[in-house]
Coordinates of N, CA and C in Angstrom, one line a residue:
M15 N -25.5 -28.8 -2.5 CA -26.5 -28.0 -1.8 C -25.9 -27.3 -0.6
T16 N -25.8 -26.0 -0.7 CA -25.3 -25.2 0.4 C -26.3 -24.2 0.8
T17 N -27.1 -23.7 -0.1 CA -28.2 -22.7 0.2 C -29.5 -23.5 0.1
L18 N -30.4 -23.3 1.1 CA -31.7 -23.8 1.1 C -32.7 -22.7 1.3
V19 N -33.6 -22.5 0.3 CA -34.6 -21.5 0.5 C -35.8 -22.2 1.1
I20 N -36.3 -21.6 2.2 CA -37.5 -22.0 2.9 C -38.7 -21.3 2.2
A21 N -39.5 -22.2 1.6 CA -40.6 -21.7 0.8 C -41.8 -21.3 1.6
S22 N -41.6 -20.1 2.3 CA -42.6 -19.6 3.2 C -42.4 -18.1 3.3
G23 N -43.5 -17.4 3.6 CA -43.4 -16.0 4.0 C -43.7 -15.9 5.4
N24 N -44.0 -17.0 6.1 CA -44.2 -17.0 7.6 C -42.9 -16.9 8.3
A25 N -42.6 -15.8 9.0 CA -41.3 -15.7 9.7 C -41.1 -16.6 10.8
G26 N -42.2 -17.0 11.5 CA -42.1 -18.0 12.6 C -41.7 -19.3 12.0
K27 N -42.3 -19.7 10.9 CA -42.0 -21.0 10.3 C -40.5 -21.0 9.8
V28 N -40.1 -19.9 9.1 CA -38.7 -19.8 8.6 C -37.7 -19.9 9.7
R29 N -38.0 -19.2 10.8 CA -37.1 -19.2 12.0 C -37.0 -20.7 12.6
E30 N -38.2 -21.3 12.7 CA -38.3 -22.7 13.3 C -37.5 -23.7 12.4
F31 N -37.6 -23.5 11.1 CA -36.8 -24.5 10.2 C -35.3 -24.2 10.3
G32 N -34.9 -23.0 10.4 CA -33.5 -22.6 10.6 C -32.9 -23.4 11.7
Q33 N -33.7 -23.3 12.9 CA -33.3 -24.0 14.1 C -33.3 -25.5 13.9
L34 N -34.3 -26.1 13.4 CA -34.4 -27.5 13.2 C -33.4 -28.1 12.3
L35 N -32.9 -27.3 11.3 CA -31.9 -27.8 10.3 C -30.4 -27.5 10.7
E36 N -30.2 -26.9 11.9 CA -28.9 -26.6 12.3 C -28.1 -27.9 12.3
G37 N -26.8 -27.8 12.0 CA -26.0 -28.9 12.1 C -25.8 -29.6 10.7
L38 N -26.6 -29.1 9.7 CA -26.4 -29.8 8.3 C -25.5 -28.9 7.5
G39 N -25.0 -27.7 8.1 CA -24.1 -26.9 7.2 C -24.8 -26.1 6.1
L40 N -26.2 -26.0 6.1 CA -26.9 -25.3 5.1 C -27.2 -23.8 5.5
N41 N -27.1 -23.0 4.5 CA -27.4 -21.6 4.7 C -28.9 -21.5 4.3
T42 N -29.8 -21.4 5.4 CA -31.3 -21.3 5.1 C -31.7 -19.8 4.9
Q43 N -32.6 -19.6 3.9 CA -33.0 -18.3 3.6 C -34.5 -18.3 3.5
P44 N -35.2 -17.2 3.8 CA -36.6 -17.1 3.5 C -36.8 -16.9 1.9
Q45 N -37.9 -17.3 1.4 CA -38.2 -17.1 0.0 C -38.2 -15.6 -0.3
P46 N -37.8 -15.2 -1.4 CA -37.9 -13.8 -1.8 C -39.3 -13.2 -1.7
E47 N -39.5 -12.0 -1.4 CA -40.8 -11.4 -1.4 C -41.3 -11.4 -2.8
G48 N -42.6 -11.5 -2.9 CA -43.3 -11.4 -4.1 C -43.7 -12.8 -4.7
I49 N -43.1 -13.8 -4.2 CA -43.5 -15.1 -4.7 C -44.8 -15.6 -4.0
E50 N -45.8 -15.8 -4.8 CA -47.1 -16.2 -4.3 C -47.4 -17.5 -5.0
V51 N -47.7 -18.5 -4.2 CA -48.0 -19.9 -4.7 C -49.5 -20.2 -4.2
E52 N -50.3 -20.4 -5.2 CA -51.7 -20.8 -4.8 C -51.7 -22.2 -4.3
E53 N -52.2 -22.4 -3.1 CA -52.2 -23.8 -2.5 C -53.6 -24.4 -3.0
T54 N -53.6 -25.1 -4.1 CA -54.8 -25.7 -4.6 C -54.8 -27.3 -4.4
G55 N -53.8 -27.8 -3.7 CA -53.9 -29.2 -3.4 C -54.9 -29.6 -2.4
A56 N -55.3 -30.8 -2.4 CA -56.3 -31.4 -1.5 C -55.7 -32.0 -0.3
T57 N -54.4 -32.1 -0.3 CA -53.7 -32.6 0.8 C -52.5 -31.8 1.2
F58 N -52.0 -32.0 2.5 CA -50.8 -31.2 2.9 C -49.6 -31.5 2.0
A59 N -49.5 -32.8 1.6 CA -48.3 -33.2 0.8 C -48.4 -32.5 -0.6
A60 N -49.6 -32.4 -1.2 CA -49.8 -31.8 -2.5 C -49.4 -30.4 -2.5
N61 N -49.8 -29.6 -1.4 CA -49.5 -28.2 -1.2 C -48.0 -28.0 -1.0
A62 N -47.4 -28.8 -0.3 CA -46.0 -28.7 0.0 C -45.1 -28.8 -1.4
R63 N -45.6 -29.8 -2.2 CA -45.1 -30.1 -3.5 C -45.1 -28.9 -4.4
L64 N -46.3 -28.3 -4.4 CA -46.5 -27.1 -5.3 C -45.6 -26.0 -4.9
K65 N -45.5 -25.7 -3.6 CA -44.6 -24.6 -3.1 C -43.1 -24.9 -3.4
A66 N -42.7 -26.1 -3.1 CA -41.3 -26.4 -3.3 C -40.9 -26.2 -4.8
E67 N -41.7 -26.8 -5.6 CA -41.5 -26.7 -7.1 C -41.4 -25.2 -7.6
A68 N -42.3 -24.4 -7.1 CA -42.4 -23.1 -7.6 C -41.3 -22.2 -7.1
V69 N -41.0 -22.4 -5.8 CA -39.9 -21.5 -5.2 C -38.6 -22.0 -5.8
A70 N -38.3 -23.3 -6.0 CA -37.1 -23.7 -6.5 C -36.9 -23.1 -8.0
K71 N -37.9 -23.2 -8.8 CA -37.8 -22.7 -10.1 C -37.7 -21.2 -10.1
A72 N -38.3 -20.4 -9.2 CA -38.2 -19.0 -9.2 C -36.8 -18.5 -8.7
T73 N -36.2 -19.3 -7.9 CA -34.9 -18.9 -7.3 C -33.7 -19.6 -7.9
G74 N -33.9 -20.8 -8.5 CA -32.7 -21.5 -9.0 C -32.0 -22.1 -7.9
Q75 N -32.6 -22.3 -6.7 CA -31.9 -22.8 -5.6 C -32.7 -24.1 -5.1
W76 N -32.1 -24.9 -4.2 CA -32.9 -25.9 -3.5 C -33.9 -25.2 -2.7
A77 N -35.1 -25.8 -2.6 CA -36.2 -25.2 -1.8 C -36.9 -26.3 -1.0
L78 N -37.2 -25.9 0.2 CA -37.9 -26.7 1.1 C -39.2 -26.1 1.5
A79 N -40.2 -26.8 1.2 CA -41.7 -26.3 1.5 C -42.3 -27.2 2.5
D80 N -43.1 -26.6 3.3 CA -43.9 -27.2 4.3 C -45.4 -26.8 4.1
D81 N -46.2 -27.8 4.2 CA -47.6 -27.5 4.3 C -48.0 -28.2 5.6
S82 N -48.5 -27.5 6.6 CA -48.9 -28.1 7.8 C -50.2 -27.5 8.3
G83 N -50.8 -28.2 9.1 CA -52.0 -27.8 9.6 C -52.7 -28.6 10.7
L84 N -53.7 -28.2 11.1 CA -54.5 -28.8 12.3 C -55.7 -29.4 11.8
S85 N -55.9 -30.7 12.1 CA -57.1 -31.4 11.8 C -57.9 -31.8 13.1
V86 N -59.1 -31.4 13.2 CA -59.9 -31.6 14.5 C -61.0 -32.6 14.1
D87 N -61.0 -33.7 14.9 CA -61.9 -34.7 14.6 C -63.4 -34.3 14.6
A88 N -63.8 -33.6 15.7 CA -65.1 -33.1 15.8 C -65.6 -32.2 14.7
L89 N -64.6 -31.6 14.0 CA -65.0 -30.7 12.9 C -64.8 -31.3 11.6
G90 N -64.8 -32.7 11.6 CA -64.6 -33.4 10.2 C -63.3 -33.2 9.6
G91 N -62.2 -33.0 10.4 CA -60.8 -32.7 9.9 C -60.5 -31.2 9.6
A92 N -61.5 -30.4 9.8 CA -61.2 -29.0 9.6 C -60.4 -28.5 10.8
P93 N -59.6 -27.4 10.6 CA -59.5 -26.6 9.4 C -58.6 -27.3 8.3
G94 N -57.8 -28.3 8.7 CA -57.0 -29.1 7.7 C -56.2 -28.2 6.7
V95 N -56.2 -28.4 5.5 CA -55.4 -27.7 4.5 C -55.7 -26.2 4.5
H96 N -56.8 -25.8 5.1 CA -57.2 -24.4 5.2 C -56.7 -23.8 6.5
S97 N -55.9 -24.4 7.3 CA -55.5 -24.0 8.6 C -55.0 -22.5 8.6
A98 N -54.2 -22.2 7.7 CA -53.6 -20.8 7.6 C -54.6 -19.8 7.1
R99 N -55.6 -20.3 6.4 CA -56.6 -19.4 5.8 C -58.0 -19.4 6.5
Y100 N -58.0 -20.0 7.7 CA -59.3 -20.2 8.5 C -59.8 -18.8 8.9
A101 N -58.9 -17.9 9.1 CA -59.3 -16.6 9.5 C -58.0 -15.6 9.2
A102 N -58.2 -14.3 9.3 CA -57.1 -13.4 8.9 C -55.8 -13.4 9.8
T103 N -56.0 -13.7 11.1 CA -54.9 -13.6 12.1 C -54.9 -14.8 13.0
D104 N -53.8 -15.0 13.7 CA -53.7 -16.2 14.6 C -54.8 -16.1 15.6
A105 N -54.9 -15.0 16.2 CA -56.0 -14.8 17.3 C -57.5 -15.1 16.7
A106 N -57.6 -14.7 15.5 CA -59.0 -14.9 14.9 C -59.2 -16.4 14.5
R107 N -58.1 -17.1 14.0 CA -58.1 -18.4 13.7 C -58.5 -19.3 15.0
I108 N -57.9 -18.9 16.0 CA -58.1 -19.7 17.3 C -59.5 -19.4 17.8
E109 N -60.0 -18.1 17.7 CA -61.3 -17.8 18.1 C -62.3 -18.6 17.3
R110 N -62.2 -18.6 15.9 CA -63.1 -19.4 15.1 C -63.1 -20.9 15.5
L111 N -61.9 -21.5 15.7 CA -61.8 -22.8 16.1 C -62.5 -23.1 17.3
L112 N -62.4 -22.3 18.4 CA -63.0 -22.6 19.6 C -64.6 -22.4 19.5
Q113 N -65.0 -21.4 18.8 CA -66.4 -21.2 18.5 C -67.0 -22.4 17.7
E114 N -66.3 -22.9 16.8 CA -66.9 -24.0 16.0 C -66.9 -25.4 16.9
L115 N -65.9 -25.5 17.8 CA -66.0 -26.6 18.6 C -67.1 -26.5 19.6
N116 N -67.3 -25.4 20.1 CA -68.5 -25.2 21.0 C -69.8 -25.4 20.3
A117 N -69.9 -24.9 19.1 CA -71.1 -25.1 18.3 C -71.4 -26.6 18.0
A118 N -70.2 -27.4 17.9 CA -70.3 -28.8 17.5 C -70.7 -29.6 18.8
G119 N -70.7 -29.0 19.9 CA -70.9 -29.6 21.2 C -69.8 -30.5 21.7
A120 N -68.6 -30.1 21.3 CA -67.4 -30.9 21.7 C -67.0 -30.5 23.1
D121 N -67.6 -31.0 24.1 CA -67.3 -30.7 25.5 C -66.3 -31.5 26.2
A122 N -66.4 -32.8 26.0 CA -65.5 -33.7 26.6 C -64.1 -33.6 25.9
P123 N -63.0 -33.8 26.7 CA -61.6 -33.8 26.1 C -61.5 -34.8 24.9
S124 N -62.2 -35.9 25.0 CA -62.0 -36.9 23.9 C -62.7 -36.4 22.7
S125 N -63.7 -35.5 22.8 CA -64.3 -35.0 21.6 C -63.5 -33.8 21.0
R126 N -62.4 -33.4 21.6 CA -61.6 -32.3 21.2 C -60.4 -32.8 20.6
S127 N -60.3 -34.1 20.3 CA -59.0 -34.7 19.8 C -58.7 -34.1 18.4
A128 N -57.4 -33.9 18.2 CA -56.9 -33.2 17.0 C -55.5 -33.8 16.7
C129 N -55.0 -33.5 15.5 CA -53.8 -33.9 15.1 C -53.1 -32.8 14.2
F130 N -51.9 -32.5 14.5 CA -51.1 -31.5 13.6 C -50.3 -32.4 12.6
T131 N -50.3 -32.0 11.4 CA -49.5 -32.7 10.3 C -48.6 -31.7 9.7
A132 N -47.4 -32.2 9.4 CA -46.5 -31.4 8.6 C -46.0 -32.3 7.5
A133 N -46.2 -31.8 6.3 CA -45.7 -32.4 5.1 C -44.6 -31.5 4.5
L134 N -43.4 -32.2 4.2 CA -42.3 -31.4 3.7 C -41.9 -31.9 2.4
A135 N -41.6 -31.0 1.5 CA -41.1 -31.4 0.1 C -39.8 -30.6 -0.2
L136 N -38.9 -31.4 -0.6 CA -37.6 -30.7 -1.0 C -37.4 -30.8 -2.6
A137 N -37.2 -29.7 -3.2 CA -37.0 -29.6 -4.6 C -35.6 -29.1 -5.0
D138 N -35.1 -29.8 -6.0 CA -33.8 -29.3 -6.5 C -33.9 -28.0 -7.3
P139 N -32.8 -27.4 -7.7 CA -32.9 -26.1 -8.4 C -33.7 -26.1 -9.6
S140 N -34.0 -27.2 -10.3 CA -34.8 -27.3 -11.5 C -36.3 -27.3 -11.2
G141 N -36.6 -27.5 -9.9 CA -38.0 -27.6 -9.4 C -38.5 -29.1 -9.3
R142 N -37.6 -30.0 -9.4 CA -38.0 -31.4 -9.3 C -38.0 -31.8 -7.8
V143 N -39.1 -32.4 -7.3 CA -39.2 -32.8 -5.9 C -38.4 -34.1 -5.8
V144 N -37.4 -34.0 -4.9 CA -36.6 -35.2 -4.8 C -36.8 -36.0 -3.4
L145 N -37.5 -35.3 -2.5 CA -37.7 -35.9 -1.2 C -39.0 -35.4 -0.6
E146 N -39.8 -36.3 0.0 CA -41.0 -35.9 0.6 C -41.2 -36.7 1.9
V147 N -41.6 -36.1 3.0 CA -41.7 -36.7 4.3 C -43.0 -36.1 5.0
E148 N -43.4 -36.8 6.1 CA -44.5 -36.2 6.8 C -44.2 -36.5 8.3
G149 N -44.8 -35.7 9.2 CA -44.7 -35.9 10.7 C -46.1 -35.5 11.2
H150 N -46.4 -36.2 12.3 CA -47.7 -36.1 12.9 C -47.6 -35.9 14.5
C151 N -48.4 -35.1 15.0 CA -48.5 -35.0 16.5 C -49.9 -35.0 17.0
P152 N -50.3 -36.0 17.7 CA -51.7 -36.1 18.2 C -51.8 -35.2 19.4
G153 N -53.0 -34.6 19.6 CA -53.3 -33.8 20.8 C -54.8 -33.5 21.0
E154 N -55.1 -32.5 21.7 CA -56.4 -32.0 21.8 C -56.4 -30.6 22.0
I155 N -57.7 -30.0 21.6 CA -57.8 -28.6 21.6 C -58.3 -28.1 23.0
L156 N -57.6 -27.2 23.6 CA -58.0 -26.7 24.9 C -59.2 -25.7 24.7
R157 N -59.9 -25.4 25.9 CA -61.0 -24.4 25.8 C -60.5 -23.1 25.8
E158 N -59.3 -22.8 26.2 CA -58.8 -21.4 26.2 C -57.3 -21.4 26.0
R159 N -56.8 -20.3 25.6 CA -55.3 -20.2 25.3 C -54.4 -20.3 26.6
R160 N -53.3 -20.9 26.3 CA -52.3 -21.0 27.4 C -50.9 -20.8 26.8
G161 N -50.0 -20.3 27.6 CA -48.6 -20.1 27.2 C -48.4 -18.9 26.4
D162 N -47.2 -18.5 26.1 CA -46.9 -17.3 25.3 C -45.8 -17.5 24.3
G163 N -45.5 -18.8 24.0 CA -44.5 -19.1 23.0 C -45.2 -19.6 21.7
G164 N -44.5 -19.9 20.7 CA -45.0 -20.4 19.4 C -45.7 -19.5 18.6
F165 N -46.5 -20.0 17.7 CA -47.4 -19.2 16.8 C -48.5 -20.1 16.3
G166 N -49.5 -19.4 15.6 CA -50.6 -20.2 15.0 C -51.5 -20.7 16.2
Y167 N -51.8 -22.0 16.1 CA -52.7 -22.6 17.0 C -52.0 -23.1 18.3
D168 N -50.7 -22.9 18.4 CA -50.0 -23.4 19.5 C -50.6 -23.1 20.9
P169 N -51.2 -22.0 21.2 CA -51.7 -21.7 22.5 C -52.9 -22.6 22.9
V170 N -53.5 -23.3 21.9 CA -54.7 -24.2 22.3 C -54.5 -25.6 21.9
F171 N -53.2 -26.0 21.4 CA -53.0 -27.4 21.1 C -52.2 -28.1 22.2
Y172 N -52.9 -29.0 22.9 CA -52.4 -29.6 24.1 C -51.8 -31.0 23.7
V173 N -50.7 -31.3 24.2 CA -50.0 -32.6 24.0 C -49.9 -33.4 25.3
A174 N -50.7 -34.4 25.5 CA -50.9 -35.1 26.7 C -49.5 -35.7 27.2
E175 N -48.7 -36.2 26.3 CA -47.4 -36.8 26.5 C -46.5 -35.8 27.3
A176 N -46.6 -34.5 27.0 CA -45.8 -33.5 27.7 C -46.6 -32.8 28.8
G177 N -47.9 -32.9 28.8 CA -48.7 -32.2 29.8 C -48.7 -30.7 29.6
L178 N -48.4 -30.3 28.3 CA -48.2 -28.8 28.0 C -48.9 -28.6 26.6
C179 N -49.3 -27.4 26.3 CA -49.6 -27.0 25.0 C -48.4 -26.6 24.3
F180 N -48.4 -26.5 22.9 CA -47.2 -26.1 22.2 C -46.7 -24.8 22.7
A181 N -47.5 -23.8 23.0 CA -47.1 -22.4 23.4 C -46.4 -22.5 24.8
E182 N -46.5 -23.5 25.5 CA -45.8 -23.7 26.8 C -44.5 -24.4 26.7
M183 N -44.3 -25.1 25.7 CA -43.1 -25.9 25.5 C -41.8 -25.1 25.1
S184 N -40.7 -25.6 25.6 CA -39.4 -25.1 25.1 C -39.3 -25.4 23.6
K185 N -38.4 -24.7 22.9 CA -38.2 -25.0 21.5 C -37.7 -26.4 21.3
E186 N -36.9 -26.9 22.3 CA -36.3 -28.2 22.1 C -37.4 -29.4 22.3
L187 N -38.3 -29.1 23.3 CA -39.4 -30.1 23.5 C -40.4 -30.1 22.3
K188 N -40.7 -28.9 21.9 CA -41.6 -28.8 20.7 C -40.9 -29.5 19.4
A189 N -39.7 -29.3 19.3 CA -38.9 -30.0 18.2 C -39.0 -31.4 18.3
E190 N -38.9 -32.0 19.5 CA -38.9 -33.4 19.7 C -40.3 -34.0 19.5
L191 N -41.3 -33.4 20.1 CA -42.7 -34.0 20.0 C -43.6 -33.4 18.9
G192 N -43.3 -32.3 18.4 CA -44.1 -31.7 17.4 C -44.1 -32.3 16.0
H193 N -45.1 -32.1 15.2 CA -45.2 -32.6 13.9 C -44.1 -32.1 12.9
R194 N -43.7 -30.9 13.0 CA -42.6 -30.4 12.2 C -41.3 -31.0 12.6
G195 N -41.0 -31.0 13.9 CA -39.8 -31.6 14.4 C -39.7 -33.1 13.9
K196 N -40.7 -33.9 14.0 CA -40.7 -35.2 13.6 C -40.5 -35.4 12.0
A197 N -41.1 -34.5 11.3 CA -40.9 -34.5 9.8 C -39.5 -34.1 9.5
V198 N -39.0 -33.1 10.2 CA -37.6 -32.7 9.9 C -36.6 -33.8 10.2
Q199 N -36.8 -34.5 11.3 CA -35.9 -35.7 11.6 C -35.9 -36.7 10.4
R200 N -37.0 -36.9 9.7 CA -37.1 -37.8 8.6 C -36.4 -37.1 7.4
L201 N -36.6 -35.7 7.3 CA -36.0 -35.0 6.2 C -34.5 -35.0 6.2
K202 N -33.9 -34.8 7.5 CA -32.5 -34.8 7.7 C -31.8 -36.0 7.2
A203 N -32.5 -37.1 7.4 CA -31.9 -38.4 7.0 C -31.8 -38.4 5.5
G204 N -32.8 -38.0 4.8 CA -32.8 -37.9 3.4 C -31.8 -36.9 2.9
I205 N -31.7 -35.8 3.5 CA -30.8 -34.7 3.0 C -29.3 -35.2 3.1
R206 N -29.0 -35.9 4.3 CA -27.7 -36.4 4.4 C -27.2 -37.3 3.3
K207 N -28.2 -38.1 2.8 CA -27.9 -39.0 1.6 C -27.7 -38.2 0.4
L208 N -28.4 -37.0 0.3 CA -28.1 -36.2 -1.0 C -26.9 -35.4 -0.9
L209 N -26.4 -35.1 0.3 CA -25.2 -34.4 0.5 C -24.0 -35.3 0.2

């Protein structure tokens, strides 16, 4: 395994994986344009599996897929597996999330508790998934955006342990505390065994 295709069209996610996987000697590449995988799974893990299998088969390379999202307790776990499809843009997704929390009467910080989950699946060039891991990061949803880093829901996802939202964190701190960073640490251990 020298080339690893990141099964995503999200430039922010591809860049973050490239940074998180540094030191393994892998050439990470974004998936080729034109590959569309319908995310029909009921869980983050199922969607990661679908994407890894499809991209590995389409490229004939090792493929790493991530399905991640935000689950908010007061919204019954929404947006969950629909996090990326909750609205058309990051700004619209955040706006919808905040409106729905307000409509649910989630005023106290304890009622705004949430968790980010990242499920990763690694498929070999034949499309067989050989490694699956998950990482979680508990937090709460802020009432308004803060910070100017990150992407997605990062400006409203507050991590008490750091006293910062994801969009205010350095890349290093987000990698340490964040759901994707935790999942990648588990993934790296598994990849080292495969190498």
